[in-house]
PDB file of C-alpha atoms in Angstrom:
ATOM      1  CA  MET A  18      -6.538  36.943 -23.156  1.00 60.00           C
ATOM      2  CA  LEU A  19      -2.958  36.094 -22.169  1.00 68.00           C
ATOM      3  CA  ALA A  20      -3.270  38.380 -19.138  1.00 72.00           C
ATOM      4  CA  SER A  21      -6.087  36.152 -17.853  1.00 78.00           C
ATOM      5  CA  ILE A  22      -3.900  33.043 -17.684  1.00 86.00           C
ATOM      6  CA  PRO A  23      -3.262  32.333 -13.994  1.00 89.00           C
ATOM      7  CA  LEU A  24       0.462  32.444 -13.291  1.00 92.00           C
ATOM      8  CA  LEU A  25       0.187  29.819 -10.554  1.00 93.00           C
ATOM      9  CA  ILE A  26      -0.027  27.257 -13.344  1.00 94.00           C
ATOM     10  CA  VAL A  27       3.755  27.703 -13.710  1.00 94.00           C
ATOM     11  CA  PRO A  28       4.657  26.162 -10.300  1.00 94.00           C
ATOM     12  CA  PHE A  29       2.094  23.419 -10.985  1.00 95.00           C
ATOM     13  CA  ILE A  30       3.787  22.551 -14.274  1.00 94.00           C
ATOM     14  CA  LEU A  31       7.288  22.847 -12.770  1.00 93.00           C
ATOM     15  CA  TYR A  32       6.340  20.515  -9.927  1.00 92.00           C
ATOM     16  CA  ASN A  33       5.038  17.909 -12.359  1.00 92.00           C
ATOM     17  CA  LEU A  34       8.188  18.243 -14.472  1.00 91.00           C
ATOM     18  CA  GLY A  35      10.182  17.605 -11.298  1.00 88.00           C
ATOM     19  CA  LEU A  36       8.157  14.470 -10.637  1.00 86.00           C
ATOM     20  CA  ALA A  37       8.931  13.344 -14.174  1.00 85.00           C
ATOM     21  CA  GLY A  38      12.645  13.509 -13.312  1.00 81.00           C
ATOM     22  CA  LEU A  39      13.627  16.737 -15.045  1.00 82.00           C
ATOM     23  CA  PHE A  40      15.307  18.187 -11.928  1.00 75.00           C
ATOM     24  CA  GLY A  41      17.153  15.061 -10.853  1.00 70.00           C
ATOM     25  CA  GLY A  42      16.234  11.579  -9.824  1.00 67.00           C
ATOM     26  CA  GLY A  43      15.772   9.952  -6.481  1.00 69.00           C
ATOM     27  CA  ASP A  44      12.826   9.548  -4.181  1.00 75.00           C
ATOM     28  CA  ASP A  45      12.575  13.232  -3.269  1.00 82.00           C
ATOM     29  CA  PRO A  46      13.842  15.655  -5.922  1.00 84.00           C
ATOM     30  CA  TRP A  47      12.684  18.579  -3.757  1.00 87.00           C
ATOM     31  CA  ALA A  48      15.332  17.836  -1.105  1.00 87.00           C
ATOM     32  CA  ASN A  49      18.186  18.431  -3.570  1.00 87.00           C
ATOM     33  CA  GLU A  50      20.354  21.278  -2.317  1.00 89.00           C
ATOM     34  CA  ILE A  51      20.817  24.068  -4.847  1.00 91.00           C
ATOM     35  CA  PHE A  52      23.377  26.101  -2.913  1.00 93.00           C
ATOM     36  CA  SER A  53      24.605  26.840   0.593  1.00 95.00           C
ATOM     37  CA  ILE A  54      26.231  29.933   2.055  1.00 96.00           C
ATOM     38  CA  SER A  55      28.277  30.189   5.241  1.00 95.00           C
ATOM     39  CA  MET A  56      26.934  33.005   7.367  1.00 95.00           C
ATOM     40  CA  MET A  57      28.921  35.355   9.580  1.00 95.00           C
ATOM     41  CA  SER A  58      27.306  33.723  12.609  1.00 95.00           C
ATOM     42  CA  GLY A  59      28.875  30.403  11.723  1.00 92.00           C
ATOM     43  CA  GLY A  60      25.585  28.907  10.566  1.00 95.00           C
ATOM     44  CA  VAL A  61      25.038  27.602   7.074  1.00 95.00           C
ATOM     45  CA  PHE A  62      22.096  28.756   4.943  1.00 95.00           C
ATOM     46  CA  SER A  63      21.089  26.205   2.352  1.00 95.00           C
ATOM     47  CA  MET A  64      18.400  26.393  -0.311  1.00 95.00           C
ATOM     48  CA  THR A  65      16.728  23.249  -1.583  1.00 92.00           C
ATOM     49  CA  LEU A  66      14.783  22.837  -4.790  1.00 91.00           C
ATOM     50  CA  GLY A  67      11.569  22.627  -2.747  1.00 92.00           C
ATOM     51  CA  ASP A  68      12.349  25.959  -1.094  1.00 95.00           C
ATOM     52  CA  LEU A  69      12.893  27.484  -4.529  1.00 94.00           C
ATOM     53  CA  MET A  70       9.541  26.126  -5.730  1.00 94.00           C
ATOM     54  CA  VAL A  71       7.774  27.797  -2.798  1.00 96.00           C
ATOM     55  CA  LEU A  72       9.568  31.089  -3.546  1.00 96.00           C
ATOM     56  CA  ILE A  73       8.514  30.878  -7.199  1.00 96.00           C
ATOM     57  CA  GLY A  74       4.926  30.212  -6.110  1.00 96.00           C
ATOM     58  CA  LEU A  75       4.960  33.208  -3.759  1.00 97.00           C
ATOM     59  CA  ALA A  76       6.364  35.501  -6.468  1.00 96.00           C
ATOM     60  CA  PHE A  77       3.626  34.476  -8.900  1.00 95.00           C
ATOM     61  CA  PHE A  78       1.058  34.792  -6.099  1.00 95.00           C
ATOM     62  CA  PHE A  79       2.086  38.435  -5.625  1.00 94.00           C
ATOM     63  CA  VAL A  80       1.522  39.146  -9.319  1.00 92.00           C
ATOM     64  CA  GLU A  81      -1.842  37.347  -9.164  1.00 90.00           C
ATOM     65  CA  ILE A  82      -2.946  39.544  -6.251  1.00 88.00           C
ATOM     66  CA  LEU A  83      -2.007  42.631  -8.269  1.00 86.00           C
ATOM     67  CA  LYS A  84      -3.971  41.260 -11.231  1.00 84.00           C
ATOM     68  CA  SER A  85      -7.047  40.698  -9.046  1.00 80.00           C
ATOM     69  CA  THR A  86      -7.419  44.442  -8.450  1.00 77.00           C
ATOM     70  CA  ARG A  87      -8.458  45.000 -12.074  1.00 73.00           C
ATOM     71  CA  THR A  88     -12.101  45.853 -12.561  1.00 69.00           C
ATOM     72  CA  SER A  89     -12.745  44.643 -16.084  1.00 71.00           C
ATOM     73  CA  ASN A  90     -14.644  41.815 -17.675  1.00 71.00           C
ATOM     74  CA  ALA A  91     -11.366  39.905 -18.006  1.00 71.00           C
ATOM     75  CA  SER A  92     -11.133  39.650 -14.217  1.00 76.00           C
ATOM     76  CA  ILE A  93     -14.095  37.247 -14.180  1.00 79.00           C
ATOM     77  CA  LEU A  94     -12.285  34.924 -16.577  1.00 84.00           C
ATOM     78  CA  ASP A  95      -9.112  35.289 -14.498  1.00 86.00           C
ATOM     79  CA  HIS A  96     -10.944  34.218 -11.327  1.00 86.00           C
ATOM     80  CA  LEU A  97     -12.538  31.287 -13.114  1.00 90.00           C
ATOM     81  CA  LEU A  98      -9.198  30.056 -14.457  1.00 92.00           C
ATOM     82  CA  SER A  99      -7.560  30.526 -11.041  1.00 92.00           C
ATOM     83  CA  THR A 100     -10.297  28.342  -9.577  1.00 94.00           C
ATOM     84  CA  PHE A 101      -9.538  25.654 -12.177  1.00 96.00           C
ATOM     85  CA  VAL A 102      -5.842  25.793 -11.245  1.00 96.00           C
ATOM     86  CA  PHE A 103      -6.721  25.292  -7.573  1.00 96.00           C
ATOM     87  CA  VAL A 104      -9.002  22.366  -8.449  1.00 97.00           C
ATOM     88  CA  ALA A 105      -6.162  20.822 -10.484  1.00 97.00           C
ATOM     89  CA  PHE A 106      -3.855  21.194  -7.463  1.00 97.00           C
ATOM     90  CA  LEU A 107      -6.467  19.624  -5.189  1.00 97.00           C
ATOM     91  CA  VAL A 108      -7.227  16.681  -7.473  1.00 97.00           C
ATOM     92  CA  GLU A 109      -3.554  15.922  -7.977  1.00 96.00           C
ATOM     93  CA  PHE A 110      -2.883  16.232  -4.238  1.00 96.00           C
ATOM     94  CA  LEU A 111      -5.623  13.727  -3.472  1.00 96.00           C
ATOM     95  CA  LEU A 112      -4.954  11.265  -6.291  1.00 96.00           C
ATOM     96  CA  ALA A 113      -1.243  11.345  -7.216  1.00 92.00           C
ATOM     97  CA  ARG A 114       1.365   9.687  -5.007  1.00 90.00           C
ATOM     98  CA  GLY A 115       4.104  12.192  -5.911  1.00 88.00           C
ATOM     99  CA  ALA A 116       1.909  15.131  -4.911  1.00 92.00           C
ATOM    100  CA  ALA A 117       1.717  13.976  -1.296  1.00 93.00           C
ATOM    101  CA  HIS A 118       4.548  16.325  -0.375  1.00 93.00           C
ATOM    102  CA  SER A 119       4.749  19.441   1.782  1.00 94.00           C
ATOM    103  CA  VAL A 120       6.013  21.550  -1.138  1.00 95.00           C
ATOM    104  CA  PHE A 121       2.999  20.628  -3.250  1.00 96.00           C
ATOM    105  CA  PHE A 122       0.659  21.216  -0.308  1.00 97.00           C
ATOM    106  CA  ILE A 123       2.083  24.721   0.243  1.00 97.00           C
ATOM    107  CA  LEU A 124       1.686  25.507  -3.462  1.00 97.00           C
ATOM    108  CA  MET A 125      -1.907  24.253  -3.291  1.00 97.00           C
ATOM    109  CA  VAL A 126      -2.638  26.507  -0.293  1.00 97.00           C
ATOM    110  CA  ILE A 127      -1.128  29.454  -2.182  1.00 97.00           C
ATOM    111  CA  ALA A 128      -3.514  28.680  -5.073  1.00 96.00           C
ATOM    112  CA  LEU A 129      -6.447  28.517  -2.639  1.00 96.00           C
ATOM    113  CA  ILE A 130      -5.553  31.864  -1.083  1.00 95.00           C
ATOM    114  CA  ASP A 131      -5.236  33.298  -4.609  1.00 94.00           C
ATOM    115  CA  VAL A 132      -8.799  32.210  -5.390  1.00 93.00           C
ATOM    116  CA  LEU A 133     -10.198  33.509  -2.099  1.00 93.00           C
ATOM    117  CA  ALA A 134      -8.284  36.794  -2.269  1.00 90.00           C
ATOM    118  CA  GLY A 135      -9.222  37.343  -5.912  1.00 85.00           C
ATOM    119  CA  PHE A 136     -12.920  36.968  -5.228  1.00 84.00           C
ATOM    120  CA  SER A 137     -12.685  39.057  -2.039  1.00 86.00           C
ATOM    121  CA  VAL A 138     -10.882  41.912  -3.778  1.00 82.00           C
ATOM    122  CA  SER A 139     -13.366  41.829  -6.672  1.00 76.00           C
ATOM    123  CA  ILE A 140     -16.383  41.863  -4.368  1.00 76.00           C
ATOM    124  CA  ARG A 141     -14.895  44.670  -2.301  1.00 76.00           C
ATOM    125  CA  SER A 142     -14.069  46.798  -5.336  1.00 72.00           C
ATOM    126  CA  ALA A 143     -17.475  46.087  -6.913  1.00 65.00           C
ATOM    127  CA  GLY A 144     -19.152  47.377  -3.759  1.00 62.00           C
ATOM    128  CA  ARG A 145     -17.373  50.700  -4.262  1.00 59.00           C
ATOM    129  CA  ASP A 146     -18.584  50.914  -7.862  1.00 56.00           C
ATOM    130  CA  VAL A 147     -22.268  50.675  -6.879  1.00 56.00           C
ATOM    131  CA  ASN A 148     -23.860  54.087  -6.630  1.00 57.00           C
ATOM    132  CA  LEU A 149     -27.214  54.202  -4.823  1.00 57.00           C
ATOM    133  CA  SER A 150     -28.139  57.843  -5.430  1.00 56.00           C
TER     134      SER A 150
END
């Protein structure tokens, strides 16, 4: 049952905790710089909290894609819950002022691709399981 919980709920919860002020105040907590490194070229690489959120979302997305290759009854529940997570992203994006941000939009698109890829992988693998002889 715990394996069916969509991991993309973690960035959703973290984003909402950031809006609640857990990661620092201000108008845009996602623009807070976490660290910066001087490169050999003379340029400066800097990572913001928003960049980190997108990286976390992509890491969980990778695990979700791996989970979608399972061919068990639990995969149906996993796809259903992933769809609910995407709907939660979409509703919050449309209705909450703090969600009108590029970081949240990218996380929402990652959740959408997770839903589409999960169903596509399941349909493709189910087609291989059908034996017509």
